mmCIF file of C-alpha atoms in Angstrom:
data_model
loop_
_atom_site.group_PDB
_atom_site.id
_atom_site.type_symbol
_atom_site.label_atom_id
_atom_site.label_comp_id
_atom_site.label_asym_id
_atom_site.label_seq_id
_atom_site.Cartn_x
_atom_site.Cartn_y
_atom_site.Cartn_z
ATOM 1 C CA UNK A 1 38.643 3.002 14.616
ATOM 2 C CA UNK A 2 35.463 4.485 16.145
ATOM 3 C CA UNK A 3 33.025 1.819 17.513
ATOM 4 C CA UNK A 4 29.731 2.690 16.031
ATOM 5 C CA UNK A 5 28.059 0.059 18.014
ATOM 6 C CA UNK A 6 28.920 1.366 21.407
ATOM 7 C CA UNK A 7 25.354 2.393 22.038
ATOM 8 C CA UNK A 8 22.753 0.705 23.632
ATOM 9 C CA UNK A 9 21.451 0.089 20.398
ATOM 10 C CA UNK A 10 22.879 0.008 17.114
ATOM 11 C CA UNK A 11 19.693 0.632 14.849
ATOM 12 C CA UNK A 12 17.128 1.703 15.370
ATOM 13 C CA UNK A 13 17.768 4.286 17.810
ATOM 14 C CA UNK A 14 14.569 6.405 17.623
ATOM 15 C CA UNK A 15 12.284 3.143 16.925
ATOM 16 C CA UNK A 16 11.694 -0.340 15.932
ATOM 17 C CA UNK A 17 8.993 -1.136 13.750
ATOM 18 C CA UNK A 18 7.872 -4.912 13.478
ATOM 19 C CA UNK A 19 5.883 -5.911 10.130
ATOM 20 C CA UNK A 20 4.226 -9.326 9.310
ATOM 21 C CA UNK A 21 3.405 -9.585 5.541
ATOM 22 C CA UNK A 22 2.344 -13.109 3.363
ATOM 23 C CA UNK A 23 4.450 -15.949 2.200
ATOM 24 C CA UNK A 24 4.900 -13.920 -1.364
ATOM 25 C CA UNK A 25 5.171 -9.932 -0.375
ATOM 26 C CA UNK A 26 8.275 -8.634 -1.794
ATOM 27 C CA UNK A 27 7.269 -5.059 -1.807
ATOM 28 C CA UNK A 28 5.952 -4.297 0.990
ATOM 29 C CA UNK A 29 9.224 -4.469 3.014
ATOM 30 C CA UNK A 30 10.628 -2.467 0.167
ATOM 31 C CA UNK A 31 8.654 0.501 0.067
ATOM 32 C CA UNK A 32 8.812 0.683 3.820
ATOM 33 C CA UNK A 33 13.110 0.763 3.557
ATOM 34 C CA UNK A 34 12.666 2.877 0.917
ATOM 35 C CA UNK A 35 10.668 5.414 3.149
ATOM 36 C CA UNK A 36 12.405 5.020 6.396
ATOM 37 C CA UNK A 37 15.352 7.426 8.041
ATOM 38 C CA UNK A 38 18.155 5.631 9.517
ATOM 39 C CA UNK A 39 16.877 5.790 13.131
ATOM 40 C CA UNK A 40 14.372 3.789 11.921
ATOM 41 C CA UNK A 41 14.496 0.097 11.931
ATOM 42 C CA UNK A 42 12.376 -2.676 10.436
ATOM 43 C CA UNK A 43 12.001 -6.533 11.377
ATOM 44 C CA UNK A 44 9.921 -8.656 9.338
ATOM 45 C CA UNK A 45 7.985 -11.771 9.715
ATOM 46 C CA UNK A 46 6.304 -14.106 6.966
ATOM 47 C CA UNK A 47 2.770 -15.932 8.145
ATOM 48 C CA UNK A 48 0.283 -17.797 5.887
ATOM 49 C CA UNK A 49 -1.934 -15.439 3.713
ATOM 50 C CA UNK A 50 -5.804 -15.531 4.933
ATOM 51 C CA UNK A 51 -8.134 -14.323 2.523
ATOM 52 C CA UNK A 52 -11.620 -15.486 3.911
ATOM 53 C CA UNK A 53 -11.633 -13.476 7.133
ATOM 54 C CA UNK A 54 -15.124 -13.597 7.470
ATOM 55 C CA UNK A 55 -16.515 -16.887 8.199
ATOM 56 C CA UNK A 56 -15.893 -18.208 12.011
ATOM 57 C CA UNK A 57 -13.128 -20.732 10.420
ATOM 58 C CA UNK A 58 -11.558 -18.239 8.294
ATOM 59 C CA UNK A 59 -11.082 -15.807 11.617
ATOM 60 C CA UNK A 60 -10.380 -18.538 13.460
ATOM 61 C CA UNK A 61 -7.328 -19.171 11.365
ATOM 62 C CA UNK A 62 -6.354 -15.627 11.213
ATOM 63 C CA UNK A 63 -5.850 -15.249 14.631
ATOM 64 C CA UNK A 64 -3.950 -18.277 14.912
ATOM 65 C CA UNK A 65 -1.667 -17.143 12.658
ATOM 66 C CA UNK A 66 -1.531 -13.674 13.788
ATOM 67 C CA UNK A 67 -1.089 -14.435 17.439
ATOM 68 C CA UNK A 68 2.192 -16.674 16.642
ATOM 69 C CA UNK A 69 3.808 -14.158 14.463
ATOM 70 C CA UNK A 70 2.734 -11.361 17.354
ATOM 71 C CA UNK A 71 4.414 -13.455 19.562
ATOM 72 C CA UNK A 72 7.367 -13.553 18.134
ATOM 73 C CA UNK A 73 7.829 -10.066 16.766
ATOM 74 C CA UNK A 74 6.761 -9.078 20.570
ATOM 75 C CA UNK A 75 9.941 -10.893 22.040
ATOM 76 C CA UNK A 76 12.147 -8.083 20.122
ATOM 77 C CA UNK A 77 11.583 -5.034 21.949
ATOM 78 C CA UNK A 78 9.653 -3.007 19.386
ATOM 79 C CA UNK A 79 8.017 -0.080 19.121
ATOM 80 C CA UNK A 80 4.934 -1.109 17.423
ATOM 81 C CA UNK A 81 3.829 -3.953 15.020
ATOM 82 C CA UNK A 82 1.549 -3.569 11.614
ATOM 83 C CA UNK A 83 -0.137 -7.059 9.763
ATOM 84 C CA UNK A 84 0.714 -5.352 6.185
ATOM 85 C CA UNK A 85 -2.232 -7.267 3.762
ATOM 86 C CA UNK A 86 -5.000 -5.333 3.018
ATOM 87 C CA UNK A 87 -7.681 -7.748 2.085
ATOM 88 C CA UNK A 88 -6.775 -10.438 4.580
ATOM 89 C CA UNK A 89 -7.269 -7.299 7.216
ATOM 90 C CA UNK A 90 -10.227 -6.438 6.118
ATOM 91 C CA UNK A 91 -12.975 -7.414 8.632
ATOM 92 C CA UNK A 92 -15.332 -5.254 11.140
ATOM 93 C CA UNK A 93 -14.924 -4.359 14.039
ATOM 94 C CA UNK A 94 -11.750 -2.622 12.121
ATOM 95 C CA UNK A 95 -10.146 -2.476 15.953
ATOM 96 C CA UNK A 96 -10.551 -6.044 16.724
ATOM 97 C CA UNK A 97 -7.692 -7.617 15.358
ATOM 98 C CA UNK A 98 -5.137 -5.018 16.172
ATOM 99 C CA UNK A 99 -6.404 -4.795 19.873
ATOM 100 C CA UNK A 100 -5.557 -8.753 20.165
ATOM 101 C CA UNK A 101 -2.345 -8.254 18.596
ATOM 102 C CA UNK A 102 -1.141 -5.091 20.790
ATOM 103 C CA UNK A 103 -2.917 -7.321 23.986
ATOM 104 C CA UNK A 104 -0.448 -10.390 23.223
ATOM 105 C CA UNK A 105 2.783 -7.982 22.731
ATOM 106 C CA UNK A 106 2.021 -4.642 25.105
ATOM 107 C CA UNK A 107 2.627 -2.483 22.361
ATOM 108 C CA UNK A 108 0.748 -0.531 19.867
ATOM 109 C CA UNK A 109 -0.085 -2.579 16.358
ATOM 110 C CA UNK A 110 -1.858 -1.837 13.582
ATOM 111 C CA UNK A 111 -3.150 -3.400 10.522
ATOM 112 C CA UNK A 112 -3.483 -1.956 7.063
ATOM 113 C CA UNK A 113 -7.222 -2.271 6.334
ATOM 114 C CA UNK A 114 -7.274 0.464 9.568
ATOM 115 C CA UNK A 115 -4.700 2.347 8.442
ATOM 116 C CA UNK A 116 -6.702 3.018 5.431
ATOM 117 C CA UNK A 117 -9.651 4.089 6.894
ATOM 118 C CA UNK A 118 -7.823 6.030 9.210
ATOM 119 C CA UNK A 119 -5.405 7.970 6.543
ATOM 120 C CA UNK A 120 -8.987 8.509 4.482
ATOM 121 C CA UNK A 121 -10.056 10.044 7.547
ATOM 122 C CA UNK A 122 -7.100 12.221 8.631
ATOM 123 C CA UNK A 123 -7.019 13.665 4.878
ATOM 124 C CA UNK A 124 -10.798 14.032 5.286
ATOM 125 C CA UNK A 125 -12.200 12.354 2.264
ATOM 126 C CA UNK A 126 -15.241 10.429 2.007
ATOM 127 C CA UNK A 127 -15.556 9.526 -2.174
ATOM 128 C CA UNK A 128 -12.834 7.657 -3.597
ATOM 129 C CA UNK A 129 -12.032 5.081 -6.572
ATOM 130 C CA UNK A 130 -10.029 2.127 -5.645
ATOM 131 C CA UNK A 131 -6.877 -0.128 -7.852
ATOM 132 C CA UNK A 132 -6.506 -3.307 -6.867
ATOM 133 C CA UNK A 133 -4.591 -6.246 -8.758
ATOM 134 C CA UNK A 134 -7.534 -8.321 -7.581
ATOM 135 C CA UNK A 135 -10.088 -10.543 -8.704
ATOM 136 C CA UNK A 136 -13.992 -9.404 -8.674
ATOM 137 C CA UNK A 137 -14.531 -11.609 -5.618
ATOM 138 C CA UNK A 138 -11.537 -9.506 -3.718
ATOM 139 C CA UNK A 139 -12.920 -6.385 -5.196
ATOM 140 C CA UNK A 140 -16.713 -6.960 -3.505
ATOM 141 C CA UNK A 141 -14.995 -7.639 -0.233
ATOM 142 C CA UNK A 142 -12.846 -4.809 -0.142
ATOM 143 C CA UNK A 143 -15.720 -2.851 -1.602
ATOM 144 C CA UNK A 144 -17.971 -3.835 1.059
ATOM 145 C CA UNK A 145 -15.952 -3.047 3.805
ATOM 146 C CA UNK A 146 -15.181 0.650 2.909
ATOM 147 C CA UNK A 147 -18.600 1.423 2.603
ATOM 148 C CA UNK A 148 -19.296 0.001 5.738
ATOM 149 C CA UNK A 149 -16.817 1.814 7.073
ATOM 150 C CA UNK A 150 -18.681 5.279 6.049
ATOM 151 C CA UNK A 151 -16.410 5.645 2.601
ATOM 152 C CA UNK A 152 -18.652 6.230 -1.102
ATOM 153 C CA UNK A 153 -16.601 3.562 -3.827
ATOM 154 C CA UNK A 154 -17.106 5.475 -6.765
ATOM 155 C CA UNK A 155 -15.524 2.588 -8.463
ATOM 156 C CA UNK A 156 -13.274 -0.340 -7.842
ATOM 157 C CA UNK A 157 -11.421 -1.972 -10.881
ATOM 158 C CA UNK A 158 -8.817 -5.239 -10.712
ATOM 159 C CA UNK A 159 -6.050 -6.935 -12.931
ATOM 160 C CA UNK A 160 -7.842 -10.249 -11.910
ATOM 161 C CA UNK A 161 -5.215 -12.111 -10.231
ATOM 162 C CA UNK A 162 -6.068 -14.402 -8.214
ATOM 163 C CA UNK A 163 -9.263 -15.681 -10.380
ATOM 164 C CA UNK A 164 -7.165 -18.920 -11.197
ATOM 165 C CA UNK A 165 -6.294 -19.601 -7.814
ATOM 166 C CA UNK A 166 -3.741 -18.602 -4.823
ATOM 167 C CA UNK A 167 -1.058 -19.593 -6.899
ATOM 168 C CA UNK A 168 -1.629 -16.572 -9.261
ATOM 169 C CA UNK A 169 -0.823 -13.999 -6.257
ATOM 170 C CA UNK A 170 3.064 -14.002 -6.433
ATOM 171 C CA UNK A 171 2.565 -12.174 -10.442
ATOM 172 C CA UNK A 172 0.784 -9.131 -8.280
ATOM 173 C CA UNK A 173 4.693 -7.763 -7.089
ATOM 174 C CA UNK A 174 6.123 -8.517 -10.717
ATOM 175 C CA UNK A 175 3.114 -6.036 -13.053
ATOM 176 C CA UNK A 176 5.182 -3.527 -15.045
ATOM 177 C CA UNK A 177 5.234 -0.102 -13.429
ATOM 178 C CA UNK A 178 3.632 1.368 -16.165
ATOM 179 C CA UNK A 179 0.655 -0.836 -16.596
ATOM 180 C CA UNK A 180 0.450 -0.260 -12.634
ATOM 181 C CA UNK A 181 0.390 3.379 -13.940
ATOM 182 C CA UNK A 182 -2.424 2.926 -16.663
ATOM 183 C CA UNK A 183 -4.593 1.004 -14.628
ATOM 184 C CA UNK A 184 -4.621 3.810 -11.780
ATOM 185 C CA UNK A 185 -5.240 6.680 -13.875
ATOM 186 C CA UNK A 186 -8.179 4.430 -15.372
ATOM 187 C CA UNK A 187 -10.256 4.635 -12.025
ATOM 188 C CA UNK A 188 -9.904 7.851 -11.441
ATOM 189 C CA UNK A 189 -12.939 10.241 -11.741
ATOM 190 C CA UNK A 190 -13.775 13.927 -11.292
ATOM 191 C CA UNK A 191 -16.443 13.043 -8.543
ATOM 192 C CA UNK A 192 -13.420 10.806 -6.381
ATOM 193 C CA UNK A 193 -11.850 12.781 -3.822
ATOM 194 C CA UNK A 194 -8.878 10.236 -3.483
ATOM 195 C CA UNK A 195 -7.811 7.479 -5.154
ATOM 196 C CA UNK A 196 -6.923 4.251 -2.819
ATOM 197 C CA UNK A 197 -3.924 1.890 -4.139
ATOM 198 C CA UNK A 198 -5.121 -1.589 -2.512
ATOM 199 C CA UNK A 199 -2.359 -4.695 -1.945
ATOM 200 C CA UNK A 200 0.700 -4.241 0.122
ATOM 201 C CA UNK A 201 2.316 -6.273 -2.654
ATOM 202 C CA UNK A 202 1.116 -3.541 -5.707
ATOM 203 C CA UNK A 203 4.448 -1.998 -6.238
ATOM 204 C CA UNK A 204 3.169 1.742 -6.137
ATOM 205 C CA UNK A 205 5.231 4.265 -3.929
ATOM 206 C CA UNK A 206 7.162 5.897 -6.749
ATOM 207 C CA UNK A 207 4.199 6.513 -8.771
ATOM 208 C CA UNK A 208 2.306 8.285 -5.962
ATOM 209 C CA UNK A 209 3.925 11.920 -6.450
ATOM 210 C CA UNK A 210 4.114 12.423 -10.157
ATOM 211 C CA UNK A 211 -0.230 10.878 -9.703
ATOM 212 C CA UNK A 212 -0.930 13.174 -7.370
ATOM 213 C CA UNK A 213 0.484 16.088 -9.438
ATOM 214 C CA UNK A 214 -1.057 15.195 -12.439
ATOM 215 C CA UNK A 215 -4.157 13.675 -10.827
ATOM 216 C CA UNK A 216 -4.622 16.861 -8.521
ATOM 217 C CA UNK A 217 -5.921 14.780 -5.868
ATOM 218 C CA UNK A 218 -4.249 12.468 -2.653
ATOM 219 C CA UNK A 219 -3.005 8.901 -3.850
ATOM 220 C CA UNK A 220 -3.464 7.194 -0.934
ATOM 221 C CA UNK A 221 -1.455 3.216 -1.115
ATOM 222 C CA UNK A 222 -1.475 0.282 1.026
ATOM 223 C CA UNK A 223 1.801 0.353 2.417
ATOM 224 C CA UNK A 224 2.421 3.970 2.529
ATOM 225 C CA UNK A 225 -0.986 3.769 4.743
ATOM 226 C CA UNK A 226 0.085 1.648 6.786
ATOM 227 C CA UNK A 227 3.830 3.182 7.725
ATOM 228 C CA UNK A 228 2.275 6.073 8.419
ATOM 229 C CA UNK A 229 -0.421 4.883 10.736
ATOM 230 C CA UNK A 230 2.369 2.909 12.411
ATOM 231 C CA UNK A 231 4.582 5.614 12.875
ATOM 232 C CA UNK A 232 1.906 7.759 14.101
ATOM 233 C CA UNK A 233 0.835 5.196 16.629
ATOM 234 C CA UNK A 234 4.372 4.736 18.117
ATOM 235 C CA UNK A 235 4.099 8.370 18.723
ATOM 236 C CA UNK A 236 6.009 9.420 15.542
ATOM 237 C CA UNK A 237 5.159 12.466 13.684
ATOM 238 C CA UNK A 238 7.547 12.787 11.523
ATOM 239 C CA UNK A 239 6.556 14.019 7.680
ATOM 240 C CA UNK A 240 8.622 12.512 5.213
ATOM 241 C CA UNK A 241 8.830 14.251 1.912
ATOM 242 C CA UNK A 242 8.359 12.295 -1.560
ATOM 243 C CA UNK A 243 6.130 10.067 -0.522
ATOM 244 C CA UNK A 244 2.077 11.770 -1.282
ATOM 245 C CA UNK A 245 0.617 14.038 0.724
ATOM 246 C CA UNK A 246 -0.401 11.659 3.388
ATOM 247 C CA UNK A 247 2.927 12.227 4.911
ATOM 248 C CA UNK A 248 3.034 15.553 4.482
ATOM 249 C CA UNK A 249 -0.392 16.705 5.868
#
Protein backbone atom coordinates (compact mmCIF):
# COMPACT_ATOMS: atom_id res chain seq x y z
CA UNK A 1 0.00 0.00 0.00
CA UNK A 2 1.49 3.41 -0.90
CA UNK A 3 1.76 5.81 2.11
CA UNK A 4 0.20 8.98 0.94
CA UNK A 5 1.16 10.69 4.07
CA UNK A 6 4.86 10.28 3.75
CA UNK A 7 5.32 13.95 3.04
CA UNK A 8 6.06 16.60 5.18
CA UNK A 9 2.65 17.51 4.89
CA UNK A 10 -0.33 15.73 4.01
CA UNK A 11 -2.70 18.69 2.85
CA UNK A 12 -2.21 21.36 2.04
CA UNK A 13 0.91 21.14 0.24
CA UNK A 14 0.93 24.42 -1.76
CA UNK A 15 -0.91 26.42 1.23
CA UNK A 16 -2.89 26.69 4.31
CA UNK A 17 -5.52 29.09 4.53
CA UNK A 18 -6.96 29.94 8.10
CA UNK A 19 -10.67 31.50 8.17
CA UNK A 20 -12.59 32.85 11.25
CA UNK A 21 -16.36 33.25 10.46
CA UNK A 22 -19.54 33.86 13.25
CA UNK A 23 -21.19 31.48 15.58
CA UNK A 24 -23.97 30.77 12.62
CA UNK A 25 -21.88 30.84 9.07
CA UNK A 26 -22.50 27.69 7.34
CA UNK A 27 -21.64 28.90 3.93
CA UNK A 28 -18.92 30.55 4.03
CA UNK A 29 -16.65 27.51 4.68
CA UNK A 30 -18.64 25.93 1.92
CA UNK A 31 -18.15 28.06 -0.90
CA UNK A 32 -14.50 28.31 -0.02
CA UNK A 33 -14.21 24.02 -0.29
CA UNK A 34 -16.20 24.31 -3.05
CA UNK A 35 -13.60 26.68 -4.80
CA UNK A 36 -10.41 25.28 -3.55
CA UNK A 37 -7.82 22.68 -5.47
CA UNK A 38 -6.58 19.94 -3.41
CA UNK A 39 -3.24 21.61 -2.50
CA UNK A 40 -5.25 23.85 -0.86
CA UNK A 41 -6.25 23.50 2.68
CA UNK A 42 -8.70 25.28 4.97
CA UNK A 43 -8.92 25.53 8.95
CA UNK A 44 -11.70 27.24 10.46
CA UNK A 45 -12.44 29.02 13.61
CA UNK A 46 -15.91 30.26 15.12
CA UNK A 47 -15.72 33.78 17.30
CA UNK A 48 -18.68 35.90 18.51
CA UNK A 49 -20.36 38.00 15.70
CA UNK A 50 -19.69 41.97 16.24
CA UNK A 51 -21.93 44.10 14.46
CA UNK A 52 -21.35 47.64 16.06
CA UNK A 53 -17.72 48.11 15.05
CA UNK A 54 -17.85 51.61 15.35
CA UNK A 55 -18.23 52.87 18.75
CA UNK A 56 -14.89 52.58 21.08
CA UNK A 57 -16.78 49.52 22.97
CA UNK A 58 -17.93 47.88 19.94
CA UNK A 59 -14.03 47.91 18.53
CA UNK A 60 -12.94 47.24 21.66
CA UNK A 61 -14.75 43.95 21.59
CA UNK A 62 -13.80 43.18 18.12
CA UNK A 63 -10.37 43.07 18.71
CA UNK A 64 -10.72 41.03 21.64
CA UNK A 65 -12.28 38.59 19.85
CA UNK A 66 -10.22 38.79 16.84
CA UNK A 67 -6.90 38.69 18.60
CA UNK A 68 -7.89 35.22 20.43
CA UNK A 69 -9.08 33.53 17.35
CA UNK A 70 -5.67 35.07 15.52
CA UNK A 71 -3.95 33.52 18.11
CA UNK A 72 -4.98 30.43 17.72
CA UNK A 73 -5.26 30.03 13.97
CA UNK A 74 -1.49 31.56 14.13
CA UNK A 75 -0.21 28.45 16.20
CA UNK A 76 -1.00 26.22 12.90
CA UNK A 77 1.52 27.16 10.51
CA UNK A 78 -0.59 28.92 7.90
CA UNK A 79 -0.22 30.69 5.06
CA UNK A 80 -2.49 33.51 5.65
CA UNK A 81 -5.71 34.18 7.73
CA UNK A 82 -9.12 36.10 6.46
CA UNK A 83 -12.05 37.37 9.33
CA UNK A 84 -14.89 36.24 6.65
CA UNK A 85 -18.08 38.79 7.88
CA UNK A 86 -18.59 41.58 5.90
CA UNK A 87 -20.47 43.99 8.02
CA UNK A 88 -18.73 43.20 11.28
CA UNK A 89 -15.40 44.16 9.03
CA UNK A 90 -16.56 47.03 7.97
CA UNK A 91 -14.77 49.97 9.69
CA UNK A 92 -12.06 52.70 8.40
CA UNK A 93 -9.00 52.66 8.35
CA UNK A 94 -9.96 49.41 6.05
CA UNK A 95 -6.08 48.24 6.95
CA UNK A 96 -6.38 48.51 10.60
CA UNK A 97 -7.78 45.43 11.65
CA UNK A 98 -5.98 43.14 9.32
CA UNK A 99 -2.54 44.80 10.18
CA UNK A 100 -3.26 43.76 14.04
CA UNK A 101 -4.23 40.43 13.03
CA UNK A 102 -1.12 39.66 10.59
CA UNK A 103 1.10 41.63 13.68
CA UNK A 104 -0.19 38.92 16.34
CA UNK A 105 0.40 35.80 13.80
CA UNK A 106 3.50 37.01 11.29
CA UNK A 107 1.56 36.25 8.43
CA UNK A 108 -0.50 37.96 5.90
CA UNK A 109 -4.52 38.29 6.89
CA UNK A 110 -7.17 39.80 5.45
CA UNK A 111 -10.67 40.66 6.11
CA UNK A 112 -13.61 40.70 3.76
CA UNK A 113 -14.84 44.32 3.96
CA UNK A 114 -11.00 44.88 2.25
CA UNK A 115 -11.25 42.32 0.06
CA UNK A 116 -14.17 44.02 -1.38
CA UNK A 117 -12.83 47.17 -1.92
CA UNK A 118 -9.86 45.72 -3.17
CA UNK A 119 -11.58 43.15 -5.85
CA UNK A 120 -13.82 46.51 -6.85
CA UNK A 121 -10.60 48.00 -7.43
CA UNK A 122 -8.61 45.31 -9.29
CA UNK A 123 -11.77 44.91 -11.74
CA UNK A 124 -11.74 48.73 -11.87
CA UNK A 125 -15.25 49.70 -11.08
CA UNK A 126 -16.39 52.57 -9.23
CA UNK A 127 -20.67 52.38 -9.53
CA UNK A 128 -22.22 49.42 -8.22
CA UNK A 129 -25.67 48.15 -6.61
CA UNK A 130 -25.37 46.08 -3.57
CA UNK A 131 -27.72 42.59 -2.12
CA UNK A 132 -27.62 42.13 1.20
CA UNK A 133 -30.01 39.86 3.43
CA UNK A 134 -29.82 42.78 5.83
CA UNK A 135 -31.81 45.06 7.71
CA UNK A 136 -31.94 49.00 6.73
CA UNK A 137 -29.70 49.74 9.73
CA UNK A 138 -26.95 47.09 8.17
CA UNK A 139 -27.65 48.49 4.79
CA UNK A 140 -26.65 52.40 5.93
CA UNK A 141 -23.52 51.01 7.46
CA UNK A 142 -22.39 49.06 4.71
CA UNK A 143 -23.58 51.87 2.50
CA UNK A 144 -21.59 54.33 4.26
CA UNK A 145 -18.51 52.66 4.22
CA UNK A 146 -18.24 52.02 0.40
CA UNK A 147 -18.73 55.43 -0.33
CA UNK A 148 -16.22 56.37 1.94
CA UNK A 149 -14.15 54.16 0.51
CA UNK A 150 -14.38 56.11 -3.05
CA UNK A 151 -17.30 53.51 -4.44
CA UNK A 152 -20.93 55.37 -5.99
CA UNK A 153 -24.02 52.89 -4.25
CA UNK A 154 -26.35 53.19 -6.91
CA UNK A 155 -28.58 51.26 -4.66
CA UNK A 156 -28.54 48.92 -1.74
CA UNK A 157 -31.67 46.66 -1.09
CA UNK A 158 -32.10 43.90 2.02
CA UNK A 159 -34.36 40.81 2.95
CA UNK A 160 -34.52 42.50 6.46
CA UNK A 161 -33.12 39.97 8.65
CA UNK A 162 -31.94 40.89 11.44
CA UNK A 163 -34.74 43.76 12.14
CA UNK A 164 -36.17 41.39 14.96
CA UNK A 165 -33.03 40.85 16.55
CA UNK A 166 -29.60 38.69 16.36
CA UNK A 167 -31.53 35.75 16.65
CA UNK A 168 -33.01 36.24 13.11
CA UNK A 169 -29.33 35.92 11.47
CA UNK A 170 -29.04 32.04 11.31
CA UNK A 171 -32.41 32.22 8.44
CA UNK A 172 -29.72 34.40 6.18
CA UNK A 173 -27.74 30.73 5.10
CA UNK A 174 -31.23 28.88 4.76
CA UNK A 175 -33.13 31.76 1.80
CA UNK A 176 -34.08 29.64 -1.22
CA UNK A 177 -31.59 29.97 -4.05
CA UNK A 178 -33.98 31.36 -6.19
CA UNK A 179 -35.36 34.13 -4.12
CA UNK A 180 -31.44 34.79 -3.54
CA UNK A 181 -31.68 34.93 -7.40
CA UNK A 182 -34.74 37.41 -7.66
CA UNK A 183 -33.60 39.66 -5.18
CA UNK A 184 -30.10 40.16 -7.07
CA UNK A 185 -31.38 40.72 -10.39
CA UNK A 186 -33.78 43.34 -8.58
CA UNK A 187 -30.78 45.78 -7.78
CA UNK A 188 -29.29 45.68 -10.70
CA UNK A 189 -29.27 48.80 -13.00
CA UNK A 190 -27.92 49.90 -16.38
CA UNK A 191 -25.87 52.79 -14.68
CA UNK A 192 -24.07 49.89 -12.01
CA UNK A 193 -20.89 48.72 -13.22
CA UNK A 194 -20.92 45.66 -10.77
CA UNK A 195 -23.15 44.25 -8.62
CA UNK A 196 -21.72 43.43 -4.89
CA UNK A 197 -23.27 40.17 -3.08
CA UNK A 198 -22.83 41.33 0.74
CA UNK A 199 -22.82 38.46 3.81
CA UNK A 200 -20.36 35.67 3.87
CA UNK A 201 -23.38 33.65 4.99
CA UNK A 202 -25.67 34.68 1.54
CA UNK A 203 -25.35 31.41 -0.18
CA UNK A 204 -24.37 32.91 -3.70
CA UNK A 205 -21.32 31.25 -5.55
CA UNK A 206 -23.32 29.13 -7.97
CA UNK A 207 -25.43 31.89 -9.05
CA UNK A 208 -22.49 34.18 -9.90
CA UNK A 209 -21.75 32.73 -13.57
CA UNK A 210 -25.12 32.18 -15.10
CA UNK A 211 -25.64 36.45 -13.38
CA UNK A 212 -22.86 37.53 -14.90
CA UNK A 213 -23.85 36.08 -18.32
CA UNK A 214 -27.14 37.23 -18.27
CA UNK A 215 -26.40 40.39 -16.27
CA UNK A 216 -23.37 41.29 -18.66
CA UNK A 217 -21.58 42.74 -15.88
CA UNK A 218 -18.96 41.29 -12.80
CA UNK A 219 -20.94 39.71 -9.75
CA UNK A 220 -18.69 40.38 -7.27
CA UNK A 221 -19.73 38.12 -3.57
CA UNK A 222 -18.50 38.20 -0.15
CA UNK A 223 -16.77 35.10 0.09
CA UNK A 224 -15.58 34.71 -3.36
CA UNK A 225 -13.93 38.32 -2.45
CA UNK A 226 -12.45 37.35 0.13
CA UNK A 227 -10.68 33.82 -1.18
CA UNK A 228 -9.40 35.61 -3.71
CA UNK A 229 -7.84 38.47 -1.84
CA UNK A 230 -6.46 35.76 0.45
CA UNK A 231 -5.00 33.77 -2.07
CA UNK A 232 -3.56 36.69 -3.71
CA UNK A 233 -1.99 37.87 -0.51
CA UNK A 234 -0.28 34.49 0.26
CA UNK A 235 1.28 35.04 -3.05
CA UNK A 236 -1.23 32.87 -5.01
CA UNK A 237 -2.26 33.70 -8.43
CA UNK A 238 -3.94 31.11 -9.41
CA UNK A 239 -7.38 31.76 -11.65
CA UNK A 240 -9.91 29.36 -10.96
CA UNK A 241 -12.55 28.90 -13.57
CA UNK A 242 -16.45 28.88 -12.66
CA UNK A 243 -16.35 31.07 -10.17
CA UNK A 244 -17.09 35.11 -11.91
CA UNK A 245 -14.72 36.91 -13.48
CA UNK A 246 -12.96 38.06 -10.42
CA UNK A 247 -10.95 34.96 -10.62
CA UNK A 248 -10.43 35.01 -13.93
CA UNK A 249 -9.19 38.62 -14.55
Amino acid sequence: MVNTFSNSTAYGKRAKLGLIVPPTNTVNEAEWHIMLPPDISLHVTRMPLHTDVLSKKGKEGLYRDIEKSTTDLGMAGLTSIAYGCTAGSMADPINELTDFMSKISGIPCVSTAGSIIAALNHLNVKKISVATPYHEDLNNHEMLFLENNGFDVLGISGLGIGSGGAHEYIQIAQTPIDKIKSHIFSVNCDAAEALLISCTDFPSLNLIPELEQKIGKPIISSNQATLWWAIRSAGIDDFFIGYGKLFET
